[in-house]
Amino acid sequence: MTYSNILVEQHDAVTLITLNRPQALNALNSGVLEELIEAFAAFQADPSQRCAVLTGAGDKAFAAGADIKEMADKPAADFYAGDFFSRWTSHVVQTTRKPWIAAVNGFALGGGCELAMMADFIIAADTARFGQPEIKLGVAPGMGGSQRLTRAIGKAKAMDMCLTGRMMGAEEAERSGLVARVVPLAELRDTALKVAAEIAAMPPLAAIANKEMVNVAFETTLEQGLLFERRLFQVLTATEDRVEGMAAFVEKRPGVWKGR
Ligand code: CO8
């Protein structure tokens, strides 16, 4: 598959996907959407790939939102009939079982912030700025911003962000729980690739299970979540990688994983 709106590179077991419309601050048009769906499906399907990083081209933006120029003249019926943006959630989020990280290198606004929040976690450059400014366009978040932002940073800050459309800097985003780590912009790409390589070197079934468990915490009661965690833990004890992992610990050597 050749892409014109994104770049896809493989760094050993890590797939690096770069939104590549820097002249439009990597705004998310339908071309980007389709290619991202393809790229994430290819990442998921390739057994040699264990973790992905999504970032934006240039030093200014991860993504400044859905492409306003593309949306401006679109009739309301088309948004509804085409179930605009539903495929992001169903394809990128639900079918990507392997871990992936958003490396936010600047503006992450509107759909850009929402896309970053679909990642398993966010590593931000110190220059990153997050926001849900849709209210200023007469709309509201439409790709999960009102739900994922509220779960990540709580009602007070989510309301503040959505109702004023203000931007939140990297330091506040980390303090608020939106971002896992903040690093200098110049170190962002290498740090994200390094963290992804660390995850890629983990036993692959355990990586998938850890991701599933944490995600279930957002969907269910504590009792059901604890049961899900316990059962998945028990399932992992049946894997060859569990036997290897515990033997490697006892023998003071690195584990060699089979993904079985
Ligand atoms: N869409 C299209 N083009 C964009 C976008 C965008 N979201 N953001 C920036 N651009 C373009 C600009 O138009 C400009 O292009 P040109 O040079 O051709 O005029 C170029 O990128 C550079 O941008 P600026 O000159 O504006 O750069 P500044 O440094 O002056 O400003 C900002 C940077 C503050 C980031 C500014 O560009 C901005 O405010 N951008 C829009 C941010 C925004 O409102 N994002 C939310 C969009 S709506 C959305 O994401 C909704 C998603 C859910 C929909 C669900 C529907 C069901």
Coordinates of C-alpha atoms and ligand atoms in Angstrom, one line a residue:
M1 CA 0.0 0.0 0.0
T2 CA 1.3 3.4 -0.9
Y3 CA 0.2 6.4 1.2
S4 CA 0.0 10.0 0.2
N5 CA -1.2 11.6 3.5
I6 CA 0.8 9.6 6.0
L7 CA 4.2 8.0 6.2
V8 CA 4.7 4.5 7.5
E9 CA 8.1 3.1 8.6
Q10 CA 9.2 0.0 10.4
H11 CA 11.9 0.3 13.1
D12 CA 12.5 -3.3 13.9
A13 CA 9.3 -4.4 15.7
V14 CA 7.9 -0.8 16.0
T15 CA 5.7 0.8 13.3
L16 CA 6.0 4.5 13.1
I17 CA 3.0 6.3 11.5
T18 CA 3.4 10.0 10.8
L19 CA 0.5 12.2 9.8
N20 CA 2.0 14.1 6.8
R21 CA 0.1 17.2 5.9
P22 CA 2.3 19.7 7.7
Q23 CA 1.2 22.6 5.4
A24 CA -2.3 22.1 6.9
L25 CA -1.0 21.4 10.4
N26 CA -1.8 17.7 9.7
A27 CA -5.5 18.4 9.7
L28 CA -7.5 15.1 9.4
N29 CA -9.2 15.0 6.0
S30 CA -10.9 11.9 4.6
G31 CA -7.6 10.8 2.9
V32 CA -5.8 10.7 6.2
L33 CA -8.7 8.8 7.8
E34 CA -8.7 6.1 5.1
E35 CA -5.0 5.7 5.1
L36 CA -4.8 5.6 8.9
I37 CA -7.4 2.8 8.9
E38 CA -5.2 0.9 6.4
A39 CA -2.0 1.5 8.3
F40 CA -3.4 0.4 11.6
A41 CA -4.9 -2.7 10.0
A42 CA -1.5 -3.6 8.4
F43 CA 0.2 -3.0 11.8
Q44 CA -2.3 -5.3 13.6
A45 CA -2.0 -8.0 10.9
D46 CA 1.8 -8.1 10.7
P47 CA 3.2 -10.5 13.3
S48 CA 6.7 -8.9 13.1
Q49 CA 5.2 -5.6 14.5
R50 CA 4.6 -5.4 18.2
C51 CA 4.0 -1.7 19.0
A52 CA 3.2 1.5 17.0
V53 CA 3.8 5.2 17.4
L54 CA 1.6 7.8 15.8
T55 CA 3.0 11.3 15.5
G56 CA 2.7 14.4 13.2
A57 CA 5.1 15.7 10.6
G58 CA 6.9 19.0 11.5
D59 CA 7.5 20.7 14.7
K60 CA 4.2 22.6 15.0
A61 CA 1.3 20.1 15.1
F62 CA 0.3 16.5 15.8
A63 CA -3.0 17.4 14.2
A64 CA -4.9 20.7 14.3
G65 CA -8.2 18.8 14.1
A66 CA -10.6 17.5 11.5
D67 CA -10.1 19.4 8.2
I68 CA -12.4 22.4 8.6
K69 CA -12.0 23.3 4.9
E70 CA -13.3 19.8 3.9
M71 CA -16.2 20.0 6.4
A72 CA -17.2 23.6 5.7
D73 CA -19.6 23.0 2.8
K74 CA -20.7 19.5 3.6
P75 CA -24.4 19.2 4.1
A76 CA -25.7 18.0 7.5
A77 CA -27.4 15.0 5.9
D78 CA -24.0 13.7 4.6
F79 CA -22.5 13.8 8.1
Y80 CA -25.4 11.8 9.4
A81 CA -25.9 9.4 6.5
G82 CA -22.1 8.7 6.3
D83 CA -21.9 8.3 10.1
F84 CA -19.0 10.7 9.9
F85 CA -16.0 9.6 11.9
S86 CA -17.5 6.3 13.2
R87 CA -14.9 4.2 11.4
W88 CA -12.1 5.8 13.5
T89 CA -13.5 4.2 16.6
S90 CA -14.5 0.9 15.1
H91 CA -11.3 0.4 13.0
V92 CA -8.5 2.2 14.7
V93 CA -9.5 1.7 18.3
Q94 CA -11.4 -1.5 18.6
T95 CA -9.5 -3.7 16.1
T96 CA -6.0 -2.6 17.1
R97 CA -5.3 -5.0 19.9
K98 CA -1.5 -4.4 19.9
P99 CA -0.3 -1.4 22.0
W100 CA 0.3 2.0 20.4
I101 CA 1.5 5.4 21.6
A102 CA 0.6 8.9 20.4
A103 CA 3.7 11.1 20.3
V104 CA 2.2 14.6 20.4
N105 CA 4.6 17.1 18.8
G106 CA 2.6 20.3 18.9
F107 CA -1.1 21.2 18.5
A108 CA -3.5 18.4 19.2
L109 CA -6.8 20.1 18.7
G110 CA -10.3 18.9 18.1
G111 CA -10.1 15.6 16.2
G112 CA -6.3 15.8 16.7
C113 CA -6.7 15.7 20.5
E114 CA -9.4 13.0 20.1
L115 CA -7.1 10.9 17.9
A116 CA -4.3 11.2 20.5
M117 CA -6.7 10.1 23.2
M118 CA -7.5 6.9 21.3
A119 CA -3.9 5.8 21.8
D120 CA -3.0 3.6 24.8
F121 CA -1.1 6.5 26.2
I122 CA 0.4 9.9 25.1
I123 CA 3.9 11.1 25.3
A124 CA 4.0 14.8 24.7
A125 CA 6.7 17.3 23.6
D126 CA 7.0 20.2 26.0
T127 CA 5.6 22.3 23.2
A128 CA 2.4 20.2 22.9
R129 CA -1.0 22.0 23.2
F130 CA -4.2 20.1 23.6
G131 CA -7.7 21.5 23.1
Q132 CA -11.3 20.9 22.1
P133 CA -12.1 24.2 20.3
E134 CA -15.1 22.9 18.3
I135 CA -17.4 25.2 20.3
K136 CA -15.8 28.1 18.5
L137 CA -17.0 26.6 15.2
G138 CA -20.5 26.1 16.3
V139 CA -20.2 22.4 17.0
A140 CA -18.7 20.1 19.7
P141 CA -16.3 17.2 19.9
G142 CA -17.5 14.4 17.6
M143 CA -14.7 11.8 17.8
G144 CA -14.8 11.1 21.5
G145 CA -13.5 14.3 23.0
S146 CA -16.4 14.8 25.5
Q147 CA -16.1 11.2 26.7
R148 CA -12.4 10.4 26.7
L149 CA -11.3 13.8 27.9
T150 CA -13.7 13.6 30.8
R151 CA -12.5 10.2 31.7
A152 CA -8.9 11.3 31.5
I153 CA -9.0 14.6 33.3
G154 CA -12.3 14.7 35.1
K155 CA -15.5 16.9 34.7
A156 CA -14.1 20.2 35.9
K157 CA -11.2 20.5 33.5
A158 CA -13.1 18.8 30.6
M159 CA -16.0 21.3 30.9
D160 CA -13.4 24.1 31.1
M161 CA -11.7 22.9 27.9
C162 CA -14.9 22.2 26.0
L163 CA -16.8 25.3 27.0
T164 CA -14.0 27.8 26.6
G165 CA -12.1 26.0 23.8
R166 CA -8.9 26.9 25.6
M167 CA -5.7 25.1 25.0
M168 CA -3.9 23.1 27.7
G169 CA -0.1 23.0 27.7
A170 CA 2.0 19.9 28.1
E171 CA 2.8 20.5 31.8
E172 CA -0.9 21.0 32.7
A173 CA -1.8 18.0 30.6
E174 CA 0.7 15.8 32.4
R175 CA -0.5 17.1 35.8
S176 CA -4.1 16.4 34.8
G177 CA -3.5 12.8 33.7
L178 CA -4.0 13.3 30.0
V179 CA -0.4 12.7 29.2
A180 CA 2.0 9.9 30.5
R181 CA 5.3 11.7 30.0
V182 CA 6.6 15.0 28.7
V183 CA 10.0 15.3 27.0
P184 CA 11.8 18.1 25.1
L185 CA 10.5 18.4 21.5
A186 CA 13.9 17.4 20.1
E187 CA 13.8 14.1 22.1
L188 CA 10.1 13.2 21.4
R189 CA 10.5 10.9 18.4
D190 CA 13.5 9.0 19.8
T191 CA 11.8 8.7 23.2
A192 CA 8.6 7.4 21.8
L193 CA 10.4 4.9 19.6
K194 CA 12.5 3.8 22.6
V195 CA 9.4 3.3 24.8
A196 CA 7.6 1.5 22.0
A197 CA 10.7 -0.8 21.5
E198 CA 10.6 -1.6 25.2
I199 CA 6.9 -2.6 24.9
A200 CA 7.6 -4.5 21.7
A201 CA 10.2 -6.6 23.6
M202 CA 7.6 -7.7 26.1
P203 CA 5.8 -11.1 25.8
P204 CA 3.2 -10.2 23.1
L205 CA 0.2 -12.0 24.6
A206 CA 0.9 -10.4 28.0
A207 CA 1.1 -6.9 26.3
I208 CA -2.3 -7.5 24.7
A209 CA -3.8 -8.7 27.9
N210 CA -2.5 -5.8 29.9
K211 CA -4.0 -3.4 27.4
E212 CA -7.4 -5.1 27.5
M213 CA -7.5 -5.1 31.3
V214 CA -6.8 -1.4 31.6
N215 CA -9.3 -0.6 28.9
V216 CA -12.0 -2.7 30.7
A217 CA -11.7 -0.3 33.7
F218 CA -13.4 2.3 31.5
E219 CA -16.3 0.1 30.5
T220 CA -17.4 -1.8 33.6
T221 CA -18.0 -2.0 37.4
L222 CA -15.1 -2.7 39.7
E223 CA -16.4 -6.2 40.5
Q224 CA -16.7 -7.1 36.9
G225 CA -13.3 -5.5 36.1
L226 CA -11.6 -7.4 38.8
L227 CA -13.1 -10.7 37.6
F228 CA -12.0 -9.9 34.0
E229 CA -8.5 -9.2 35.3
R230 CA -8.3 -12.3 37.3
R231 CA -9.5 -14.5 34.5
L232 CA -7.1 -13.0 32.0
F233 CA -4.3 -13.5 34.5
Q234 CA -5.3 -17.1 34.8
V235 CA -5.4 -17.5 31.0
L236 CA -1.8 -16.0 30.8
T237 CA -0.5 -18.7 33.2
A238 CA -1.3 -21.2 30.4
T239 CA 1.1 -19.6 28.0
E240 CA 4.6 -20.8 27.1
D241 CA 5.8 -17.3 27.6
R242 CA 4.7 -17.4 31.3
V243 CA 6.8 -20.6 31.8
E244 CA 9.7 -19.0 30.0
G245 CA 9.3 -15.6 31.9
M246 CA 9.4 -17.2 35.3
A247 CA 12.2 -19.6 34.4
A248 CA 14.2 -16.7 33.0
F249 CA 13.7 -14.7 36.2
V250 CA 14.9 -17.7 38.4
E251 CA 17.9 -18.3 36.0
K252 CA 18.8 -14.6 36.0
R253 CA 18.7 -14.3 32.2
P254 CA 16.5 -12.4 29.7
G255 CA 13.3 -14.2 28.5
V256 CA 12.9 -15.3 24.9
W257 CA 9.3 -14.9 23.9
K258 CA 7.3 -17.0 21.5
G259 CA 3.9 -15.2 21.6
R260 CA 2.3 -18.5 22.7
Ligands
CO8_1 N1 -8.5 22.2 9.1 C1 -8.0 22.7 7.9 N2 -6.9 23.4 7.8 C2 -6.3 23.8 8.9 C3 -6.7 23.4 10.2 C4 -7.9 22.5 10.3 N3 -8.4 22.0 11.4 N4 -5.9 23.9 11.1 C5 -5.0 24.6 10.5 N5 -5.2 24.6 9.2 C6 -4.5 25.2 8.1 C7 -4.7 26.7 8.0 O1 -5.9 27.0 7.3 C8 -3.5 27.2 7.3 O2 -3.6 26.9 5.9 P1 -3.4 28.1 4.9 O3 -1.9 28.5 5.0 O4 -3.7 27.5 3.6 O5 -4.3 29.3 5.3 C9 -2.4 26.3 7.9 O6 -3.1 25.1 8.4 C10 -1.6 26.9 9.0 O7 -2.5 27.3 10.0 P2 -2.6 28.8 10.6 O8 -2.1 29.8 9.6 O9 -3.9 29.0 11.2 O10 -1.5 28.7 11.8 P3 -1.4 29.5 13.1 O11 -0.1 29.2 13.7 O12 -1.7 30.9 12.9 O13 -2.6 28.9 14.0 C11 -3.9 27.1 15.1 C12 -2.5 27.6 14.5 C13 -4.2 27.9 16.3 C14 -3.8 25.7 15.4 C15 -5.0 27.4 14.0 O14 -4.6 26.9 12.8 C16 -6.3 26.8 14.3 O15 -7.0 27.4 15.2 N6 -6.7 25.7 13.6 C17 -8.0 25.1 13.8 C18 -8.1 24.4 15.1 C19 -9.5 23.8 15.3 O16 -10.5 24.5 15.4 N7 -9.6 22.5 15.3 C20 -10.9 21.8 15.5 C21 -11.4 21.4 14.1 S1 -13.1 20.7 14.3 C22 -12.8 19.1 14.7 O17 -11.7 18.6 14.8 C23 -14.1 18.3 15.0 C24 -13.8 16.8 15.0 C25 -15.1 16.0 15.2 C26 -16.0 16.1 14.1 C27 -17.0 15.0 14.2 C28 -18.2 15.2 13.3 C29 -19.4 14.1 13.5

